[in-house]
CSV table of C-alpha atoms in Angstrom, one decimal:
chain,number,residue,atom,x,y,z
A,439,PHE,CA,5.9,8.9,-21.0
A,440,LEU,CA,9.6,9.5,-21.9
A,441,LEU,CA,9.1,7.9,-25.4
A,442,LEU,CA,6.4,10.2,-26.4
A,443,PRO,CA,8.5,12.5,-28.5
A,444,LEU,CA,9.7,9.3,-30.5
A,445,TYR,CA,6.1,7.9,-30.9
A,446,THR,CA,4.5,11.1,-32.0
A,447,SER,CA,7.4,11.6,-34.5
A,448,LEU,CA,6.8,8.3,-36.1
A,449,LEU,CA,3.0,7.7,-35.6
A,450,SER,CA,0.1,9.7,-36.9
A,451,THR,CA,-2.7,11.0,-34.5
A,452,SER,CA,-5.0,8.2,-35.8
A,453,GLN,CA,-2.3,5.5,-35.2
A,454,PHE,CA,-1.6,6.9,-31.8
A,455,GLY,CA,-5.2,7.1,-31.0
A,456,ARG,CA,-5.7,3.4,-32.0
A,457,ILE,CA,-3.0,2.4,-29.6
A,458,SER,CA,-4.7,4.4,-26.9
A,459,LEU,CA,-8.1,2.6,-27.7
A,460,VAL,CA,-6.5,-0.8,-27.7
A,461,ASN,CA,-4.7,0.0,-24.3
A,462,SER,CA,-8.2,1.2,-22.9
A,463,VAL,CA,-9.9,-2.1,-23.9
A,464,SER,CA,-7.0,-4.0,-22.5
A,465,GLY,CA,-7.4,-2.2,-19.2
A,466,LEU,CA,-11.2,-3.1,-19.2
A,467,LEU,CA,-10.4,-6.6,-19.9
A,468,LEU,CA,-7.8,-6.9,-17.1
A,469,ILE,CA,-10.5,-5.8,-14.6
A,470,PHE,CA,-12.6,-8.8,-15.6
A,471,PHE,CA,-9.5,-11.2,-15.5
A,472,LEU,CA,-8.3,-9.9,-12.0
A,473,PHE,CA,-11.9,-9.6,-10.7
A,474,GLY,CA,-10.8,-7.8,-7.6
A,475,THR,CA,-8.2,-10.5,-6.5
A,476,GLN,CA,-5.5,-8.0,-5.9
A,477,SER,CA,-7.5,-6.6,-2.8
A,478,VAL,CA,-8.1,-10.2,-1.6
A,479,ILE,CA,-4.3,-10.7,-1.4
A,480,SER,CA,-3.5,-7.2,0.2
A,481,ARG,CA,-6.3,-7.8,2.8
A,482,LEU,CA,-6.5,-11.5,3.6
A,483,TYR,CA,-2.7,-12.1,3.5
A,484,PHE,CA,-2.4,-10.8,7.0
A,485,GLU,CA,-4.9,-13.6,8.1
A,486,TYR,CA,-2.5,-16.3,7.0
A,487,LYS,CA,1.0,-14.8,7.2
A,488,ASP,CA,1.9,-16.2,10.5
A,489,ASN,CA,1.5,-19.8,9.4
A,490,GLU,CA,3.6,-20.8,6.5
A,491,GLU,CA,1.5,-23.7,5.4
A,492,LYS,CA,-1.7,-21.9,5.5
A,493,LEU,CA,-0.1,-19.0,3.7
A,494,LYS,CA,0.9,-21.4,0.9
A,495,ARG,CA,-2.4,-22.9,0.7
A,496,PHE,CA,-3.9,-19.4,0.5
A,497,LEU,CA,-1.7,-18.4,-2.2
A,498,GLY,CA,-2.1,-21.5,-4.1
A,499,THR,CA,-5.9,-21.0,-4.0
A,500,VAL,CA,-5.6,-17.5,-5.2
A,501,PHE,CA,-3.1,-18.2,-8.1
A,502,LEU,CA,-4.5,-21.5,-9.4
A,503,SER,CA,-8.2,-20.4,-9.3
A,504,LYS,CA,-7.1,-17.1,-11.2
A,505,LEU,CA,-5.5,-19.3,-13.9
A,506,ILE,CA,-8.6,-21.4,-14.4
A,507,TRP,CA,-10.7,-18.2,-14.4
A,508,ASN,CA,-8.5,-16.6,-17.1
A,509,VAL,CA,-8.6,-19.6,-19.4
A,510,CYS,CA,-12.5,-19.8,-19.0
A,511,LEU,CA,-13.0,-16.0,-19.5
A,512,ALA,CA,-10.6,-15.9,-22.6
A,513,GLY,CA,-12.5,-18.7,-24.2
A,514,LEU,CA,-15.8,-16.9,-23.7
A,515,LEU,CA,-14.4,-13.6,-25.1
A,516,LEU,CA,-13.2,-15.5,-28.2
A,517,LEU,CA,-16.4,-17.1,-28.8
A,518,GLY,CA,-18.3,-13.7,-28.5
A,519,ARG,CA,-15.6,-11.6,-30.3
A,520,SER,CA,-18.1,-10.7,-33.1
A,521,TYR,CA,-20.6,-9.2,-30.6
A,522,ILE,CA,-18.4,-7.9,-27.8
A,523,PHE,CA,-15.5,-6.1,-29.4
A,524,PRO,CA,-17.3,-4.1,-32.0
A,525,ILE,CA,-19.0,-2.5,-29.0
A,526,ILE,CA,-16.0,-1.7,-26.8
A,527,GLY,CA,-13.6,-1.1,-29.7
A,528,LYS,CA,-15.5,0.7,-32.4
A,529,GLY,CA,-13.7,1.0,-35.7
A,530,VAL,CA,-10.7,-1.2,-34.4
A,531,ASP,CA,-10.1,-4.6,-36.1
A,532,PHE,CA,-10.2,-7.7,-33.8
A,533,TYR,CA,-7.1,-9.0,-35.6
A,534,PRO,CA,-4.5,-8.1,-34.6
A,535,PHE,CA,-5.5,-5.2,-32.3
A,536,MET,CA,-8.2,-6.6,-30.1
A,537,LEU,CA,-6.6,-10.1,-30.0
A,538,ILE,CA,-3.5,-8.5,-28.7
A,539,ALA,CA,-5.4,-6.6,-26.1
A,540,LEU,CA,-7.1,-9.8,-25.0
A,541,GLY,CA,-3.7,-11.5,-24.7
A,542,VAL,CA,-2.1,-8.6,-22.7
A,543,SER,CA,-4.8,-8.6,-20.2
A,544,PHE,CA,-4.7,-12.5,-19.9
A,545,PHE,CA,-1.1,-12.5,-19.1
A,546,SER,CA,-0.6,-9.4,-17.2
A,547,SER,CA,-3.2,-10.2,-14.5
A,548,ILE,CA,-0.9,-12.9,-13.0
A,549,PHE,CA,2.0,-10.6,-13.1
A,550,ARG,CA,0.0,-7.8,-11.3
A,551,LEU,CA,-1.1,-10.3,-8.6
A,552,TYR,CA,2.4,-11.1,-7.9
A,553,GLN,CA,3.4,-7.4,-7.7
A,554,VAL,CA,0.6,-6.9,-5.2
A,555,LEU,CA,1.9,-9.8,-3.1
A,556,GLN,CA,5.4,-8.2,-3.2
A,557,GLN,CA,4.0,-4.9,-2.0
A,558,THR,CA,1.8,-6.6,0.7
A,559,GLN,CA,4.8,-8.4,1.9
A,560,GLN,CA,6.7,-5.0,1.8
A,561,GLU,CA,9.4,-6.3,-0.5
A,562,GLY,CA,9.8,-2.8,-2.0
A,563,SER,CA,13.1,-3.4,-3.4
A,564,LYS,CA,12.1,-6.6,-5.4
A,565,TYR,CA,8.9,-4.9,-6.7
A,566,VAL,CA,11.0,-2.1,-8.1
A,567,TYR,CA,13.5,-4.4,-9.8
A,568,MET,CA,10.6,-6.2,-11.3
A,569,GLN,CA,8.9,-3.1,-12.4
A,570,VAL,CA,12.0,-1.7,-13.9
A,571,ALA,CA,12.7,-5.0,-15.7
A,572,TYR,CA,9.2,-4.9,-17.2
A,573,LEU,CA,9.5,-1.4,-18.3
A,574,ILE,CA,12.8,-2.1,-20.0
A,575,LEU,CA,11.3,-5.2,-21.8
A,576,ASN,CA,8.1,-3.5,-22.8
A,577,ASN,CA,9.6,-0.2,-24.1
A,578,GLY,CA,12.6,-1.9,-25.5
A,579,ILE,CA,10.7,-4.4,-27.6
A,580,SER,CA,8.2,-1.9,-28.6
A,581,VAL,CA,10.8,0.6,-30.0
A,582,LEU,CA,12.7,-2.1,-31.7
A,583,LEU,CA,9.4,-3.3,-33.6
A,584,LEU,CA,8.5,0.4,-34.3
A,585,VAL,CA,12.0,1.7,-35.3
A,586,VAL,CA,13.8,-1.2,-36.9
A,587,PHE,CA,10.8,-3.3,-38.3
A,588,ASN,CA,8.6,-0.3,-38.9
A,589,MET,CA,5.5,-2.1,-37.6
A,590,LYS,CA,3.9,1.3,-36.5
A,591,ASP,CA,0.9,1.0,-34.0
A,592,THR,CA,1.0,-2.8,-34.3
A,593,GLY,CA,4.6,-3.0,-33.1
A,594,ILE,CA,3.8,-0.9,-30.1
A,595,ILE,CA,1.0,-3.1,-28.7
A,596,LEU,CA,2.8,-6.2,-29.8
A,597,GLY,CA,5.8,-5.2,-27.8
A,598,THR,CA,3.6,-5.0,-24.8
A,599,LEU,CA,2.2,-8.5,-25.3
A,600,ILE,CA,5.7,-10.1,-25.6
A,601,SER,CA,6.8,-8.4,-22.4
A,602,GLU,CA,3.7,-9.4,-20.6
A,603,ILE,CA,4.3,-13.2,-21.6
A,604,LEU,CA,7.9,-12.9,-20.5
A,605,MET,CA,6.8,-11.6,-17.1
A,606,PHE,CA,4.1,-14.3,-16.8
A,607,VAL,CA,6.7,-17.0,-17.2
A,608,TYR,CA,8.9,-15.4,-14.7
A,609,THR,CA,6.1,-15.0,-12.3
A,610,LEU,CA,5.1,-18.7,-12.4
A,611,PHE,CA,8.8,-19.6,-11.9
A,612,LYS,CA,9.0,-17.5,-8.7
A,613,LEU,CA,5.7,-18.8,-7.4
A,614,ARG,CA,6.6,-22.5,-7.6
A,615,LYS,CA,8.0,-22.6,-4.1
A,616,LYS,CA,5.6,-20.1,-2.4
A,617,ILE,CA,2.2,-21.9,-3.2
A,618,SER,CA,0.7,-25.2,-2.6
A,619,PHE,CA,-1.0,-26.7,-5.5
A,620,VAL,CA,-4.4,-26.9,-4.1
A,621,ILE,CA,-7.6,-24.9,-4.2
A,622,ASP,CA,-9.2,-24.5,-0.8
A,623,LYS,CA,-13.0,-24.1,-1.1
A,624,ASP,CA,-13.3,-22.1,2.2
A,625,ILE,CA,-10.6,-19.7,1.1
A,626,LEU,CA,-12.1,-19.4,-2.3
A,627,LYS,CA,-15.4,-18.6,-0.8
A,628,GLU,CA,-14.0,-16.0,1.5
A,629,GLY,CA,-12.0,-14.3,-1.3
A,630,TRP,CA,-15.0,-14.3,-3.5
A,631,ALA,CA,-17.2,-12.5,-0.9
A,632,PHE,CA,-14.4,-9.9,-0.6
A,633,SER,CA,-13.5,-9.6,-4.4
A,634,TRP,CA,-16.7,-8.9,-6.2
A,635,PRO,CA,-17.2,-5.4,-4.7
A,636,ILE,CA,-13.6,-4.6,-5.5
A,637,PHE,CA,-14.3,-5.8,-9.0
A,638,LEU,CA,-17.4,-3.6,-9.5
A,639,ASP,CA,-15.3,-0.6,-8.0
A,640,ALA,CA,-12.5,-1.2,-10.5
A,641,LEU,CA,-15.0,-1.5,-13.2
A,642,PHE,CA,-16.9,1.7,-12.5
A,643,GLY,CA,-13.4,3.2,-11.7
A,644,TRP,CA,-12.4,2.4,-15.3
A,645,CYS,CA,-15.6,4.4,-16.4
A,646,LEU,CA,-14.1,7.4,-14.6
A,647,GLY,CA,-11.2,7.8,-16.9
A,648,SER,CA,-10.6,5.4,-19.8
A,649,ILE,CA,-14.1,5.3,-21.1
A,650,ASN,CA,-13.7,8.9,-22.0
A,651,LYS,CA,-11.4,7.8,-24.9
A,652,LEU,CA,-14.1,5.6,-26.2
A,653,ILE,CA,-16.7,8.2,-26.0
A,654,LEU,CA,-14.3,10.6,-27.7
A,655,ASN,CA,-13.8,8.1,-30.5
A,656,ASN,CA,-17.5,7.7,-31.0
A,657,LEU,CA,-18.5,11.3,-30.8
A,658,VAL,CA,-15.4,13.0,-32.6
A,659,SER,CA,-12.7,10.9,-34.0
A,660,VAL,CA,-9.9,8.5,-33.4
A,661,ASP,CA,-7.3,11.4,-34.2
A,662,ILE,CA,-8.8,13.4,-31.2
A,663,VAL,CA,-8.2,10.4,-29.1
A,664,GLY,CA,-4.5,10.4,-30.1
A,665,ILE,CA,-4.3,14.1,-29.1
A,666,TYR,CA,-6.1,13.7,-25.8
A,667,THR,CA,-4.0,10.8,-25.0
A,668,ILE,CA,-0.9,12.9,-25.0
A,669,GLY,CA,-2.3,15.1,-22.2
A,670,PHE,CA,-3.8,12.1,-20.5
A,671,THR,CA,-0.3,10.5,-20.4
A,672,ILE,CA,1.6,13.5,-19.2
A,673,ALA,CA,-1.2,14.0,-16.4
A,674,GLY,CA,-0.9,10.3,-15.8
A,675,VAL,CA,2.4,10.9,-14.0
A,676,ILE,CA,0.2,12.0,-11.0
A,677,ASN,CA,-1.9,8.9,-11.3
A,678,MET,CA,1.1,6.7,-11.4
A,679,GLY,CA,2.5,8.4,-8.2
A,680,THR,CA,-0.9,8.1,-6.5
A,681,VAL,CA,-1.5,4.4,-7.4
A,682,ALA,CA,2.1,3.3,-6.5
A,683,LEU,CA,1.9,5.1,-3.1
A,684,ASN,CA,-1.3,3.5,-2.2
A,685,ARG,CA,0.0,0.2,-2.9
A,686,SER,CA,2.8,0.7,-0.3
A,687,TYR,CA,0.5,2.7,2.1
A,688,THR,CA,-2.2,0.2,2.3
A,689,PRO,CA,-0.2,-2.6,4.1
A,690,TRP,CA,1.1,0.2,6.5
A,691,PHE,CA,-2.4,1.5,7.1
A,692,PHE,CA,-3.7,-1.9,7.8
A,693,SER,CA,-0.9,-2.7,10.3
A,694,ARG,CA,-1.4,0.7,12.0
A,695,MET,CA,-5.1,0.0,12.5
A,696,LYS,CA,-4.5,-3.4,14.0
A,697,LYS,CA,-2.3,-1.9,16.8
A,698,GLU,CA,-4.0,-1.4,20.1
A,699,ASN,CA,-4.1,2.3,21.1
A,700,ASN,CA,-3.4,3.5,17.7
A,701,ASP,CA,-2.7,7.3,17.3
A,702,ASN,CA,-4.7,8.3,14.3
A,703,ARG,CA,-2.7,11.7,14.1
A,704,ASN,CA,0.2,10.1,12.2
A,705,ILE,CA,-2.2,8.8,9.5
A,706,LEU,CA,-3.9,12.2,9.2
A,707,ARG,CA,-0.6,14.1,9.0
A,708,PHE,CA,0.7,11.8,6.4
A,709,SER,CA,-2.4,12.0,4.4
A,710,GLU,CA,-2.5,15.7,4.2
A,711,PHE,CA,1.3,15.9,3.5
A,712,ILE,CA,0.8,13.6,0.6
A,713,ILE,CA,-2.1,15.4,-0.9
A,714,PHE,CA,-0.1,18.7,-0.7
A,715,VAL,CA,2.9,16.9,-2.5
A,716,TYR,CA,0.3,15.7,-5.2
A,717,SER,CA,-1.1,19.2,-5.6
A,718,ILE,CA,2.3,20.8,-6.0
A,719,ALA,CA,3.2,18.2,-8.7
A,720,ALA,CA,0.0,18.8,-10.5
A,721,LEU,CA,0.4,22.6,-10.4
A,722,ALA,CA,4.0,22.1,-11.9
A,723,LEU,CA,2.5,19.9,-14.8
A,724,SER,CA,-0.2,22.3,-15.5
A,725,LEU,CA,2.0,25.5,-15.6
A,726,PHE,CA,4.6,23.9,-17.8
A,727,GLY,CA,2.4,21.4,-19.8
A,728,ARG,CA,2.1,23.6,-22.8
A,729,GLU,CA,5.8,24.1,-22.9
A,730,VAL,CA,6.4,20.3,-22.7
A,731,VAL,CA,4.0,19.7,-25.4
A,732,THR,CA,5.4,22.4,-27.8
A,733,LEU,CA,9.0,21.4,-27.2
A,734,PHE,CA,8.9,17.7,-27.3
A,735,ILE,CA,5.7,16.7,-29.2
A,736,GLN,CA,5.0,17.0,-32.9
A,737,LYS,CA,2.9,20.0,-33.9
A,738,SER,CA,-0.1,17.8,-35.0
A,739,TYR,CA,-0.5,17.0,-31.1
A,740,GLY,CA,-0.1,20.6,-30.1
A,741,SER,CA,-3.6,21.2,-28.4
A,742,ALA,CA,-2.9,18.3,-26.0
A,743,TRP,CA,-1.9,20.8,-23.3
A,744,MET,CA,-5.4,22.1,-22.8
A,745,VAL,CA,-6.5,18.9,-20.9
A,746,ILE,CA,-3.4,18.6,-18.6
A,747,PRO,CA,-4.6,20.9,-15.6
A,748,PHE,CA,-8.1,19.1,-15.5
A,749,LEU,CA,-6.7,15.6,-15.6
A,750,SER,CA,-3.8,16.4,-13.3
A,751,PHE,CA,-5.9,17.7,-10.5
A,752,GLY,CA,-8.6,15.0,-11.2
A,753,TYR,CA,-5.9,12.4,-10.4
A,754,VAL,CA,-5.1,14.4,-7.2
A,755,PHE,CA,-8.7,14.0,-5.9
A,756,TYR,CA,-8.3,10.3,-7.0
A,757,GLY,CA,-5.4,10.0,-4.8
A,758,LEU,CA,-7.5,11.6,-1.9
A,759,TYR,CA,-10.1,9.0,-2.6
A,760,PHE,CA,-7.6,6.2,-2.0
A,761,PHE,CA,-7.2,7.3,1.7
A,762,PHE,CA,-10.9,6.9,2.4
A,763,LEU,CA,-11.1,3.7,0.3
A,764,ASN,CA,-8.7,2.1,2.6
A,765,ILE,CA,-11.0,2.5,5.4
A,766,PHE,CA,-13.7,0.5,3.5
A,767,ASN,CA,-11.1,-2.2,2.7
A,768,TYR,CA,-10.1,-2.5,6.2
A,769,GLN,CA,-13.8,-2.9,7.3
A,770,LYS,CA,-14.9,-6.1,5.6
A,771,ARG,CA,-18.5,-5.3,6.1
A,772,ALA,CA,-18.0,-1.9,4.4
A,773,VAL,CA,-16.5,-3.2,1.2
A,774,LYS,CA,-19.8,-3.9,-0.5
A,775,TYR,CA,-20.7,-0.1,-0.4
A,776,ILE,CA,-17.5,0.9,-2.5
A,777,PRO,CA,-19.1,0.2,-5.8
A,778,LEU,CA,-22.2,2.5,-5.1
A,779,TYR,CA,-19.9,5.5,-4.8
A,780,THR,CA,-17.9,4.7,-7.9
A,781,LEU,CA,-21.0,3.7,-9.9
A,782,LEU,CA,-22.7,7.1,-9.1
A,783,SER,CA,-19.5,9.0,-10.1
A,784,ALA,CA,-19.1,6.9,-13.2
A,785,LEU,CA,-22.5,7.6,-14.4
A,786,ILE,CA,-22.0,11.4,-13.6
A,787,ASN,CA,-18.7,11.2,-15.8
A,788,VAL,CA,-20.3,9.3,-18.7
A,789,ALA,CA,-23.2,11.9,-18.7
A,790,LEU,CA,-21.0,15.0,-18.4
A,791,ASN,CA,-18.9,13.6,-21.4
A,792,TYR,CA,-21.9,13.3,-23.6
A,793,ILE,CA,-23.1,16.8,-22.4
A,794,LEU,CA,-19.6,18.7,-22.7
A,795,ILE,CA,-17.9,17.0,-25.6
A,796,PRO,CA,-20.3,18.3,-28.3
A,797,HIS,CA,-19.5,21.9,-27.0
A,798,PHE,CA,-15.9,21.8,-25.7
A,799,GLY,CA,-14.4,18.8,-27.4
A,800,MET,CA,-11.6,17.0,-25.5
A,801,ALA,CA,-11.4,19.8,-22.9
A,802,GLY,CA,-15.1,18.9,-21.9
A,803,SER,CA,-14.1,15.2,-21.5
A,804,ALA,CA,-11.1,16.3,-19.1
A,805,CYS,CA,-13.4,18.5,-17.1
A,806,ALA,CA,-15.9,15.7,-16.7
A,807,SER,CA,-13.2,13.7,-15.3
A,808,LEU,CA,-12.2,16.3,-12.9
A,809,ILE,CA,-15.7,16.9,-11.6
A,810,SER,CA,-16.6,13.0,-11.2
A,811,MET,CA,-13.2,12.2,-9.4
A,812,PHE,CA,-13.8,15.3,-7.0
A,813,LEU,CA,-17.3,13.8,-6.4
A,814,LEU,CA,-16.0,10.3,-5.9
A,815,SER,CA,-13.7,11.6,-3.2
A,816,LEU,CA,-16.5,13.5,-1.5
A,817,PHE,CA,-18.8,10.6,-1.6
A,818,THR,CA,-16.3,8.1,-0.1
A,819,TYR,CA,-15.3,10.6,2.6
A,820,PHE,CA,-18.8,10.9,4.1
A,821,GLY,CA,-19.3,7.1,3.6
A,822,SER,CA,-16.1,6.2,5.4
A,823,LYS,CA,-17.1,8.2,8.4
A,824,LYS,CA,-20.1,5.9,9.1
A,825,PHE,CA,-17.7,3.0,9.7
A,826,ILE,CA,-14.4,4.6,11.1
A,827,ASN,CA,-14.0,8.3,11.8
A,828,LEU,CA,-10.3,8.9,11.7
A,829,GLY,CA,-10.8,12.6,12.1
A,830,TYR,CA,-10.1,13.6,8.4
A,831,SER,CA,-10.9,17.2,7.5
A,832,TYR,CA,-12.2,17.2,3.9
A,833,LYS,CA,-12.4,20.9,3.9
A,834,ARG,CA,-8.8,21.4,4.7
A,835,MET,CA,-7.6,18.7,2.2
A,836,PHE,CA,-10.0,20.2,-0.4
A,837,LEU,CA,-8.3,23.5,0.0
A,838,LEU,CA,-4.9,21.8,-0.5
A,839,ILE,CA,-6.1,20.9,-3.8
A,840,PHE,CA,-8.2,23.6,-4.9
A,841,ILE,CA,-5.9,26.6,-4.4
A,842,PRO,CA,-3.1,25.1,-6.6
A,843,PHE,CA,-5.8,24.3,-9.2
A,844,LEU,CA,-6.8,28.1,-9.2
A,845,LEU,CA,-3.2,28.9,-9.6
A,846,SER,CA,-2.9,26.7,-12.6
A,847,CYS,CA,-5.8,28.3,-14.5
């Protein structure tokens, strides 16, 4: 985010758009490499945490099976590269761009799982240190390759790959004493039953946001993708906040739900307060987004401010969705229903993109995201009540979002 002025001054809109497309493809591949395992750790960890030997066996099964899965999946993707990548990365060469995207998703999956483990164990300080180290490595190497070696868009994504490899090696080093080098078939079976609905939810969730860039590339141009990505990145500050908070909130929520005579009022008050904070942050971004783009971003990207209000408040609705999602994750028998809601919302998003983009361009795509994320939160709210009714008032939480959104228009 802070490097946008530098990137936009040295990269054309088409080059920046190509970086965005590569990152979108990498995000899609990462979903397949992870295959929902992050939720397996955050949920099943509590079943084994009181027995050190069983915990090591559990973690060993998770990480070793993931390494084997990654190798097999990467091999399949390489064999089918002539058929797969022209579809998901139209107009972008496999070498070096799509190959780097494949490498990034391969190595980052293990690092992401380790970060989930840290958050599940509530090791907040260690998680922050690793995240800061990763950001310094990623941005530092990318800037070096861009500014000193003048590698343009190739340098940016190559810097990400190098940093992911370094964090992958560090993760393996840290895991060596925390796991048993064994794969337990029973644990693997339990994890599989829990992970595939989360995988589908993540896949359809990707279709709620990142697929917009691919559709814009297909219907308009890669230059528009570059401009859209500026607004997408600025609004993404809200998304970063919601995702980070949810990762820390989930273990707390599970621990509260396990307590006898749990008072749900603390959960409800906290949820409403956080939604209010999200909305105020989105309002601030929306009101000052045009000034930020004008002051710090090159003129060729000037229209990016148009998408910021729609995407910012779309991410607030996505943050609201997380609160209802945790109810499904807590109830094992409910997990299988999550993909149904995300699939429906994703289909609506894709359809709206194809309807609105020809008339309104990238603003239509951003509006499609806002509508689909609102519907996702609404669908999961009603669905969660069938399993656990904590007493959420969707009307009150909706107004906490809708009123600031009106003020941003």
